[in-house]
Amino acid sequence: MSHLLGRRAERESIDHLLTQARAGRSGALVVRGEAGIGKTALVEQAFDTAASSGFRVESAVGVAAETLFAFAGLHQLCGPLLSRLDALPDPQQAALGVAFGSRSGPPPDRFLVGLATLSLLAEVAEERPLLCLVDDAQWLDEASAKVLAFVARRLSAERVALLFALRDSGEADNSPFPGLPELRLEGLGEADAQGLLAAAVPTRLDDAVRDRIVAEARGNPLALLELPRSTRAVHLAGGFEPPDALSVPRRVEDSFRRRSASLPAETQLLMLVAAAEPTGDAAVLWRAASHLGIAPEAAAPAEASGLLEIDTRVRFRHPLVRSAVYQGSTPPDRRRAHAALAVATDAHADPDRRAWHQGQAVLGTDEEAAADLEGSAHRARARGGIAASAAFLQRAAELTPSPVVRARRALDAATTLHEAGAFEAALELLTVAAAQPLDELARARLQLLRATIAFHLTRGNEVPDLMLEAARTFAPLDASLSRDTYLDAIDVALITDGRDTVRVAAAAREAPEPATSPRPSDQLLDGLVTIFTAGYAAGAPTLRRALQAFRDESDTARTPGGQSDRWLWLAGRCAVGILDDELAHVLASRHVNLAREAGALATLPAALSSMANVLILSGELARAGELAAESAAITEATGGVPLLHTLVALAAWRGDQATAVHLNQEMLRCVADPDSSDTEVAVGQYAMSVLHNGMGNYAQALAAAGRADETGELGLSNIGPPELIEASMRAGHPDIAASALERFDALATACNTSWALGLVARCRALTSAGPIAEDHYREAIERLSQSRMIGETARAHLVYGEWLRREGRRQDAREQLRTAHQQLSDIGIEAFAERAARELRATGERPRKPTAQPTDALTAQELHIARLVATGATSREVAEHLFLSPRTIEAHLRNIFRKLDITSRRQLRELQLP
């Protein structure tokens, strides 16, 4: 094929993608390059190759004017596959149905739509391999782009290949597919460029002219084909045009613009209507043309020029033709074209496109057009198209004549942009809204949104005060919203600067009484305010009742987006804060289950990390590692920010110094002020204190624990003192230990749980001597063994054994140290286990080496899958649980069986999994 001259390596890359997919190793490839560089030609080559080798091929093409229509690109790609929708689980069927507008329901989580898409592609690929082609992917609507990026990152063994063609913008890289493998197209070499030019120009060119065209085209195939067509014959014979500094795509676009401008005026207007109509529906084009009085014959010059083809569809020779025609038109002509298209678009079948055309046809303001756009925004939101909803609302605000209504729409648009993650654009619309008349409720909404955006952008210390101001404004208008905002302010203070939490909590005492019977969040607010203003003795019972209310909420109340969904993150941390291991475990588990049931992959990583943190504290490191790995994999697939704090804590408890230090440094690089009391900084310092206490580096443990102790974050401030006390005693600073113990003793007594009382008994033992110390050691072991905290129980045996050895009671010490070493080794707390081993050797006993387990060879994800399969779950059930495809689960199972040297699920169930 002449238009693929010089693309051998690129064709081989695509052939490799197809070969891998055929063999059951799915993959994705992003072909990038400037306009006209040959991306579409490679896509067409991939289509031909795949179709001729047994693949099913489905395709979609991004269109600039379609970027506002949520899931339009995804629907274009998946529409032919929907006959297989019944094979998907009901929640996934519902998600795709709502996204595509074929059924009603609550807006689906975007990544549940992604999971449904992955399942649908995998189901289709069971019959034969599947290639999905997306050309001009830079113009996909945001919802479709994010879903396809998720699918591409989650592909594994489904026999599916995804190929995206993406135009480089020439600006900073803002690819919708970050992290995916890329194939960047460069210009053709000189010999191939000359060969393509010779094929494009049937007459012989002067050598100087040929060399000039080749040089100015810079190897761009479209330029080599098009520039000679826009050059006058006399110049092709040897003349020269003035130098042109435009980029190659701009020169090609200018060439198309000049060619279209030479056509009759009626033809130009018809082409403009075609350029403004993104679906390519010829019937819509002809209805709009009829409204403008354009005869069908007007299309002939455009078709003869090679710029346009019209049959049942409207096709431009190249996307640059479309942009050249649209950008080269005058604003009045563009408004005429959009007005005609609004008339030609069926208001019942396609109300959103009609509203958009109508909005683009307006000069000035128009309430009817603005109201239609607002309706489109609501429909887009109902399908889960947050970004599309924001675009409709933004244009509606621009067209609104009433200042009061304009303010409301601008505020709604800003809120939606914030939800879509477009924080800067949201701030710009807040400025628009603030310049209009606002009632008190709208003013408070604006203040709260400004504060929320500031938190996401800067985590600045001013954010709690902005939230407090909004909460006060809400108080006489909406008691529930006011109380929720006060609770937000406390939560933000805990995260950004825990030392300021007492002041913020004191301000929250102004919160109005609940308008109805107290919700769990109302009780949570009251409990936190009491703890931070009156102390743990007064506040712990109230806070525990609040957390029990979250635990006891009925299933009907626990709906995604409801109270539990919003506040479980904070409630779980508070359970750790009052050292209630049972509540912490229940609330963290419920957070994960709610996110799984809702398919909320945007929030599931945080829920998994929260659960993993609880498991780390309790010493269930293998299970914590599985959840942390799942969280990291989903975060990568969804393009989210990695949650490093859990991985730091996990590495520290495992005694993996290199990993813990590296991850802590990575986490600090992401924090605006590493010297602040930001929660992530404190988490890292707490983890370092655990690591160094395990390794016996007590001075370093003391320094880290001292930094962690500066935080006011509820959970960290209460799990950190035992590390500080142990490190300060071993580093020779009993005064620091005594001060910390005094505070921790009061806290543990107020918490009154086995975890709390066991920890404080261990700390008292470390700071005591003689029989009193021994009594405290025994109490610590007894109380901790009544809790979930197997890691802390093992550490109590360790410090008791160390004390016994120093007391000269070697036989008693061996018993405690042997128990500690066995327990610590079994659960993977390696640094403390080695500390126990050193102590055992000092008593004259050689510690037993941990017995290698077959499961040691499994990755965290494989162990997770093995655990689920061992409970009797089918591959499809495991796939739904882990947001993977059944074929991928089967591939993992084959690896698991090979590593464990077994051949069946029954044998897997018989194994003792850690």
CSV table of C-alpha atoms in Angstrom, one decimal, residues 33 39 210-211 229 388 403 412 424 504 542 550 576 584 602 626 631 652 680 695 731 734 736 800 863 894 909:
chain,number,residue,atom,x,y,z
A,33,GLY,CA,1.6,11.9,16.0
A,39,LYS,CA,-2.3,7.4,12.0
A,210,ARG,CA,10.4,18.3,-5.6
A,211,ASP,CA,13.2,18.9,-3.0
A,229,ARG,CA,-2.7,20.1,-5.1
A,388,ALA,CA,-20.8,16.9,29.7
A,403,PRO,CA,-28.7,37.8,36.7
A,412,ASP,CA,-24.3,24.7,39.4
A,424,GLU,CA,-9.5,25.9,37.8
A,504,VAL,CA,-12.1,24.2,64.7
A,542,THR,CA,-20.5,9.8,72.7
A,550,PHE,CA,-22.9,3.7,61.7
A,576,VAL,CA,-9.0,3.5,65.4
A,584,ALA,CA,-12.6,-0.4,63.3
A,602,ALA,CA,-13.3,5.8,42.3
A,626,GLU,CA,-3.6,-8.4,49.2
A,631,SER,CA,-6.0,-0.8,45.8
A,652,ALA,CA,7.5,-0.8,57.9
A,680,GLU,CA,0.5,11.9,55.3
A,695,MET,CA,15.3,-3.0,64.0
A,731,ALA,CA,17.0,5.4,73.9
A,734,PRO,CA,12.6,8.1,80.5
A,736,ILE,CA,9.8,11.7,77.5
A,800,TYR,CA,8.3,-9.3,78.4
A,863,LEU,CA,-3.0,-15.1,47.1
A,894,ARG,CA,-3.3,-21.6,36.2
A,909,ARG,CA,-9.4,-25.5,49.5
